[in-house]
Coordinates of C-alpha atoms in Angstrom, one line a residue:
Chain A
M1 CA 40.1 86.9 66.7
S2 CA 37.2 84.4 67.2
E3 CA 37.3 82.3 70.3
K4 CA 38.6 78.9 69.3
R5 CA 37.9 75.8 71.3
V6 CA 41.1 74.7 73.0
T7 CA 40.3 71.0 73.3
P8 CA 38.8 69.6 70.1
A9 CA 35.7 67.5 70.3
R10 CA 36.4 63.9 70.8
K11 CA 36.6 62.2 67.4
E12 CA 35.5 58.6 67.1
V13 CA 36.8 55.7 65.1
M14 CA 35.3 52.3 64.5
E15 CA 36.7 49.9 67.0
S16 CA 37.0 47.2 64.4
S17 CA 39.5 49.3 62.4
L18 CA 41.7 49.5 65.6
E19 CA 41.5 45.8 66.1
L20 CA 42.4 45.1 62.5
L21 CA 45.3 47.6 62.7
L22 CA 46.7 45.9 65.8
I23 CA 46.4 42.4 64.2
E24 CA 48.2 43.6 61.1
I25 CA 51.0 45.2 63.1
V26 CA 51.8 41.9 64.8
R27 CA 51.5 40.0 61.5
W28 CA 53.8 42.4 59.8
F29 CA 56.5 42.0 62.3
V30 CA 56.2 38.2 62.7
Y31 CA 56.1 37.4 59.0
G32 CA 58.8 40.0 58.1
W33 CA 58.5 43.0 56.0
K34 CA 60.6 41.8 53.0
N35 CA 57.9 39.6 51.7
G36 CA 54.7 40.1 53.7
R37 CA 53.2 36.8 52.6
D38 CA 52.3 33.9 54.8
P39 CA 54.8 31.1 54.9
Q40 CA 52.1 28.7 53.9
K41 CA 51.6 30.6 50.7
T42 CA 55.3 30.8 49.6
D43 CA 56.8 27.9 47.6
A44 CA 57.7 25.0 49.8
G45 CA 61.4 25.4 49.1
N46 CA 64.5 23.3 49.8
G47 CA 66.0 22.7 53.2
S48 CA 68.0 25.9 53.3
A49 CA 64.9 28.0 52.9
D50 CA 63.4 26.3 55.9
V51 CA 66.5 27.0 58.1
D52 CA 66.5 30.6 56.9
Q53 CA 62.8 30.8 57.8
I54 CA 63.4 29.5 61.3
A55 CA 66.3 31.9 62.0
G56 CA 64.3 34.6 60.4
S57 CA 61.3 33.9 62.6
L58 CA 63.4 34.0 65.7
N59 CA 64.8 37.4 64.7
R60 CA 61.3 38.6 63.9
K61 CA 60.0 37.5 67.3
L62 CA 62.7 39.7 68.8
A63 CA 61.9 42.5 66.5
L64 CA 58.2 42.0 67.4
T65 CA 59.0 42.3 71.1
N66 CA 61.3 45.3 70.8
A67 CA 59.5 47.3 68.2
V68 CA 55.9 46.7 69.1
H69 CA 56.6 47.1 72.8
G70 CA 58.4 50.3 72.0
M71 CA 55.4 51.5 70.0
G72 CA 53.1 50.7 72.9
Y73 CA 55.5 52.5 75.2
D74 CA 55.2 55.8 73.2
V75 CA 51.5 55.5 72.9
G76 CA 51.1 54.8 76.7
Q77 CA 53.1 57.9 77.5
R78 CA 51.0 60.1 75.4
L79 CA 47.7 58.5 76.6
I80 CA 48.7 59.2 80.2
E81 CA 49.5 62.8 79.4
R82 CA 46.1 63.2 77.9
L83 CA 44.1 61.2 80.4
S84 CA 45.6 62.2 83.7
T85 CA 44.8 65.9 83.3
D86 CA 42.2 66.2 86.0
H87 CA 43.7 63.7 88.4
L88 CA 45.3 64.7 91.6
K89 CA 48.8 63.7 92.4
M90 CA 49.5 60.1 93.1
E91 CA 52.0 59.7 95.9
T92 CA 52.7 56.0 96.2
N93 CA 53.4 53.3 93.7
L94 CA 50.2 51.6 94.8
E95 CA 48.2 54.7 94.0
V96 CA 49.7 54.8 90.5
V97 CA 48.8 51.1 89.9
K98 CA 45.3 51.6 91.2
Y99 CA 44.9 54.5 88.8
I100 CA 46.1 52.3 85.9
C101 CA 43.7 49.6 87.0
K102 CA 40.7 51.8 87.2
D103 CA 40.6 55.1 85.3
F104 CA 43.3 54.3 82.7
W105 CA 42.0 50.8 81.9
E106 CA 38.4 52.1 81.7
E107 CA 39.4 54.8 79.2
T108 CA 41.6 52.6 77.1
F109 CA 40.0 49.1 77.2
K110 CA 36.5 50.0 78.3
K111 CA 36.4 48.1 81.5
Q112 CA 38.4 48.0 84.8
I113 CA 40.9 45.4 85.8
D114 CA 39.2 42.6 87.6
V115 CA 41.8 41.3 90.0
L116 CA 44.8 43.1 91.3
K117 CA 47.4 41.2 93.4
T118 CA 50.6 42.3 94.9
N119 CA 53.4 40.8 96.8
N120 CA 54.3 44.1 98.4
K121 CA 57.8 43.9 97.1
G122 CA 57.2 45.8 93.9
R123 CA 55.4 43.1 91.9
F124 CA 51.8 43.7 90.8
V125 CA 49.6 41.2 88.9
L126 CA 46.8 42.7 86.9
Q127 CA 44.2 40.3 85.7
D128 CA 41.7 41.2 83.1
N129 CA 39.0 38.5 82.7
N130 CA 37.9 39.5 79.3
F131 CA 40.6 41.5 77.6
R132 CA 38.9 43.5 74.8
W133 CA 41.6 43.3 72.2
I134 CA 41.9 39.6 72.1
R135 CA 38.3 38.6 72.6
K136 CA 38.0 37.4 69.1
A137 CA 41.4 35.7 68.7
S138 CA 41.2 32.0 67.9
R139 CA 43.1 29.9 70.3
N140 CA 44.3 26.9 68.3
D141 CA 45.4 28.5 65.0
P142 CA 48.4 26.4 63.7
S143 CA 50.2 29.5 62.3
Q144 CA 53.2 31.1 63.9
L145 CA 51.1 33.7 65.7
K146 CA 50.4 33.1 69.3
V147 CA 47.9 35.1 71.4
E148 CA 50.7 36.4 73.6
D149 CA 52.1 38.2 70.5
F150 CA 49.1 40.4 70.5
L151 CA 49.7 41.3 74.0
T152 CA 53.1 43.0 73.5
F153 CA 51.4 46.2 72.4
P154 CA 49.2 46.5 75.4
A155 CA 52.0 45.6 77.7
G156 CA 54.0 48.4 76.1
I157 CA 51.2 50.8 76.7
V158 CA 51.1 49.9 80.4
C159 CA 54.9 50.2 80.7
G160 CA 54.9 53.6 79.0
A161 CA 52.0 54.9 81.1
M162 CA 53.6 53.9 84.4
N163 CA 57.0 55.3 83.4
R164 CA 55.4 58.5 82.5
L165 CA 53.8 58.7 86.0
G166 CA 57.3 58.2 87.5
V167 CA 57.3 54.5 88.2
D168 CA 60.2 52.6 86.6
C169 CA 58.9 49.2 85.7
T170 CA 58.8 46.3 83.3
V171 CA 55.6 44.7 82.1
S172 CA 55.1 41.2 80.8
A173 CA 51.8 39.7 79.6
D174 CA 50.5 36.2 79.7
A175 CA 47.5 34.7 77.9
A176 CA 47.4 31.1 79.0
S177 CA 43.6 31.2 79.2
A178 CA 42.5 33.8 76.7
P179 CA 40.4 36.0 76.8
M180 CA 41.5 36.2 80.3
C181 CA 45.0 37.7 80.4
I182 CA 47.4 38.6 83.1
F183 CA 49.8 41.5 83.1
T184 CA 52.7 41.4 85.5
V185 CA 54.3 44.6 86.5
E186 CA 57.7 44.5 88.2
I187 CA 58.8 47.8 89.7
A188 CA 62.5 48.4 90.0
Q189 CA 63.3 48.9 93.7
P190 CA 66.0 51.5 94.4
P191 CA 68.0 51.1 97.6
N192 CA 66.4 54.2 99.2
N193 CA 63.1 55.1 97.6
S194 CA 61.5 58.4 98.3
R195 CA 58.2 56.9 97.2
Q196 CA 56.9 54.5 99.7
Q197 CA 55.5 51.1 98.9
Chain B
M1 CA 57.5 91.6 83.0
T2 CA 57.1 87.9 83.5
V3 CA 59.1 84.9 82.6
L4 CA 57.6 81.4 81.9
M5 CA 59.6 78.2 81.8
I6 CA 58.6 74.7 81.3
I7 CA 61.0 72.1 82.8
S8 CA 61.0 68.4 81.9
P9 CA 61.0 65.5 84.4
K10 CA 64.7 65.1 83.9
N11 CA 65.2 68.8 84.8
R12 CA 65.9 70.1 81.4
P13 CA 64.3 73.4 80.4
V14 CA 62.1 72.7 77.5
F15 CA 60.4 76.0 76.8
E16 CA 61.1 79.6 77.8
A17 CA 59.2 82.8 77.2
V18 CA 59.6 86.4 78.3
I19 CA 56.4 88.4 78.3
P20 CA 56.4 91.1 76.9
A21 CA 59.1 89.9 74.5
N22 CA 62.6 91.3 74.6
S23 CA 62.0 93.5 77.6
L24 CA 64.8 92.1 79.6
S25 CA 68.5 92.7 79.2
E26 CA 70.8 89.8 79.0
R27 CA 71.8 90.1 82.6
Q28 CA 68.2 90.3 83.8
L29 CA 67.3 87.3 81.8
I30 CA 70.1 85.2 83.3
L31 CA 69.0 86.4 86.8
S32 CA 65.4 85.4 86.1
Q33 CA 66.5 81.9 85.0
L34 CA 68.6 81.5 88.1
A35 CA 65.6 82.5 90.3
I36 CA 63.4 79.9 88.5
F37 CA 65.9 77.1 88.8
A38 CA 66.5 77.9 92.5
A39 CA 62.7 77.7 93.0
L40 CA 62.7 74.1 91.7
D41 CA 63.8 72.8 95.1
M42 CA 60.8 74.5 96.7
V43 CA 58.6 72.9 94.1
D44 CA 60.0 69.5 94.9
E45 CA 59.1 70.0 98.6
A46 CA 55.7 71.6 98.0
M47 CA 54.5 69.0 95.5
W48 CA 54.2 66.2 98.0
S49 CA 52.3 68.3 100.5
S50 CA 49.5 69.2 98.2
K51 CA 47.4 66.9 96.1
D52 CA 46.6 69.7 93.7
L53 CA 48.5 70.2 90.4
Y54 CA 48.6 74.0 90.9
L55 CA 51.0 74.9 93.7
K56 CA 50.6 78.6 94.3
V57 CA 53.5 80.8 95.1
V58 CA 56.5 78.6 96.0
D59 CA 59.3 81.1 96.3
R60 CA 60.1 84.8 96.3
F61 CA 62.9 86.6 94.6
N62 CA 63.4 90.4 95.3
D63 CA 60.0 91.8 94.6
Q64 CA 58.8 89.0 92.4
S65 CA 57.4 85.6 93.2
V66 CA 57.6 82.2 91.5
S67 CA 54.4 80.2 91.0
A68 CA 54.5 76.6 89.9
F69 CA 52.2 74.0 88.3
V70 CA 53.2 70.3 88.3
T71 CA 51.8 67.8 85.8
P72 CA 51.3 64.2 86.6
G73 CA 54.1 63.4 84.3
N74 CA 56.3 65.6 86.4
H75 CA 56.7 68.5 83.9
R76 CA 56.9 71.8 85.8
F77 CA 55.5 75.0 84.6
M78 CA 57.3 77.9 86.4
L79 CA 56.2 81.5 86.2
L80 CA 58.3 84.3 87.6
H81 CA 55.9 87.3 88.0
D82 CA 55.2 90.4 90.0
A83 CA 54.0 89.8 93.4
R84 CA 50.5 91.0 93.0
Q85 CA 49.5 89.3 89.8
D86 CA 48.4 85.9 91.1
D87 CA 44.6 86.0 90.4
G88 CA 44.0 84.3 87.1
L89 CA 47.1 82.1 87.4
K90 CA 45.2 78.8 88.0
A91 CA 43.2 79.3 84.8
F92 CA 46.3 80.3 82.9
F93 CA 48.2 77.2 84.0
N94 CA 45.3 75.0 83.1
K95 CA 45.0 76.4 79.6
L96 CA 48.8 76.2 79.2
Y97 CA 48.6 72.5 80.3
E98 CA 46.1 71.9 77.5
F99 CA 48.4 73.4 74.9
F100 CA 51.3 71.4 76.3
I101 CA 49.3 68.2 76.0
K102 CA 48.8 68.9 72.4
I103 CA 52.5 69.1 71.9
A104 CA 53.1 66.0 73.9
L105 CA 50.6 64.0 71.9
N106 CA 52.6 64.7 68.7
P107 CA 54.3 61.4 67.8
F108 CA 57.2 63.3 66.4
Y109 CA 57.9 65.1 69.6
D110 CA 60.6 63.4 71.6
D111 CA 60.7 63.6 75.3
E112 CA 63.0 66.2 76.8
E113 CA 63.4 68.0 73.5
P114 CA 63.0 71.8 73.5
I115 CA 59.6 72.9 72.1
R116 CA 60.4 74.7 68.9
S117 CA 56.9 75.1 67.6
K118 CA 56.0 78.7 66.6
A119 CA 52.3 77.9 67.0
F120 CA 52.8 76.9 70.6
S121 CA 54.8 80.0 71.5
D122 CA 52.3 82.3 69.7
R123 CA 49.5 80.7 71.6
V124 CA 51.3 81.0 74.9
R125 CA 52.0 84.7 74.3
H126 CA 48.3 85.3 73.4
L127 CA 47.3 83.5 76.6
A128 CA 49.7 85.5 78.6
Q129 CA 48.3 88.7 77.3
E130 CA 44.8 87.7 78.3
Y131 CA 45.6 86.5 81.8
L132 CA 48.6 88.5 82.9

């Protein structure tokens, strides 16, 4: 039997297709999948249609957070399995976060985290001054989409990655001054932790 | 006669292989599984003392020894083997790790589920024949 390469050569994809896919995922969830048309384009209906739309949009925001965050979570777990192969063991939570800020961010978003802050009680603030996936997002678009919506997927990725490395946490994202964005990681603190701070 | 087991982060056995296949009686198989699970405690201790992923021999059982390899995601690959066979084990575990990553990358593979892929078990057996 011929010697097969165990690890396939890295395949490459146009980055623009990834960005378009991410944009469309968020739009799909925000505008609903029953009719994937923009609200501006549907007929300006009567009052009940508007109420329905508002309630619908709240539900959709929830669906957005849950589903897209969950998707990011799965992707983050798999990315970590793949990317952390050569890395030595990380013993403290801080080492895990530093790994995420440097190697993981470099592989996934092509740069490292710019500023890392912690309050030493399980809360880490990761600041990226020019987040790659939202560089081209417009800031004052009057549609229902906000820049934060596009950050649920990356937040899910970080959450999944950290959970896979053994750190139970929740991740939230903030894009007040896009393209600079801030990810806040809150680590659940058990009463007696075997992993030190 | 070697037994390989892969144990998930939540301590569920995800994969098991006996090499060469079917060479163990029911009783011997259960004893081997017991030896491997008992060695998990030693793995838990040993994994903090070494920064390496490959922990060599962590425990002994009669005339056999148990070697372990811990992934960053806390999956443990445990191998129960004869005492003298520990030369190519590091390379074996690294290759096994690569196969395992392929399974883990599958979006349809849920965490903690047993690995049922025939391709995976064929590859593992082939690898075992080369290295062991």
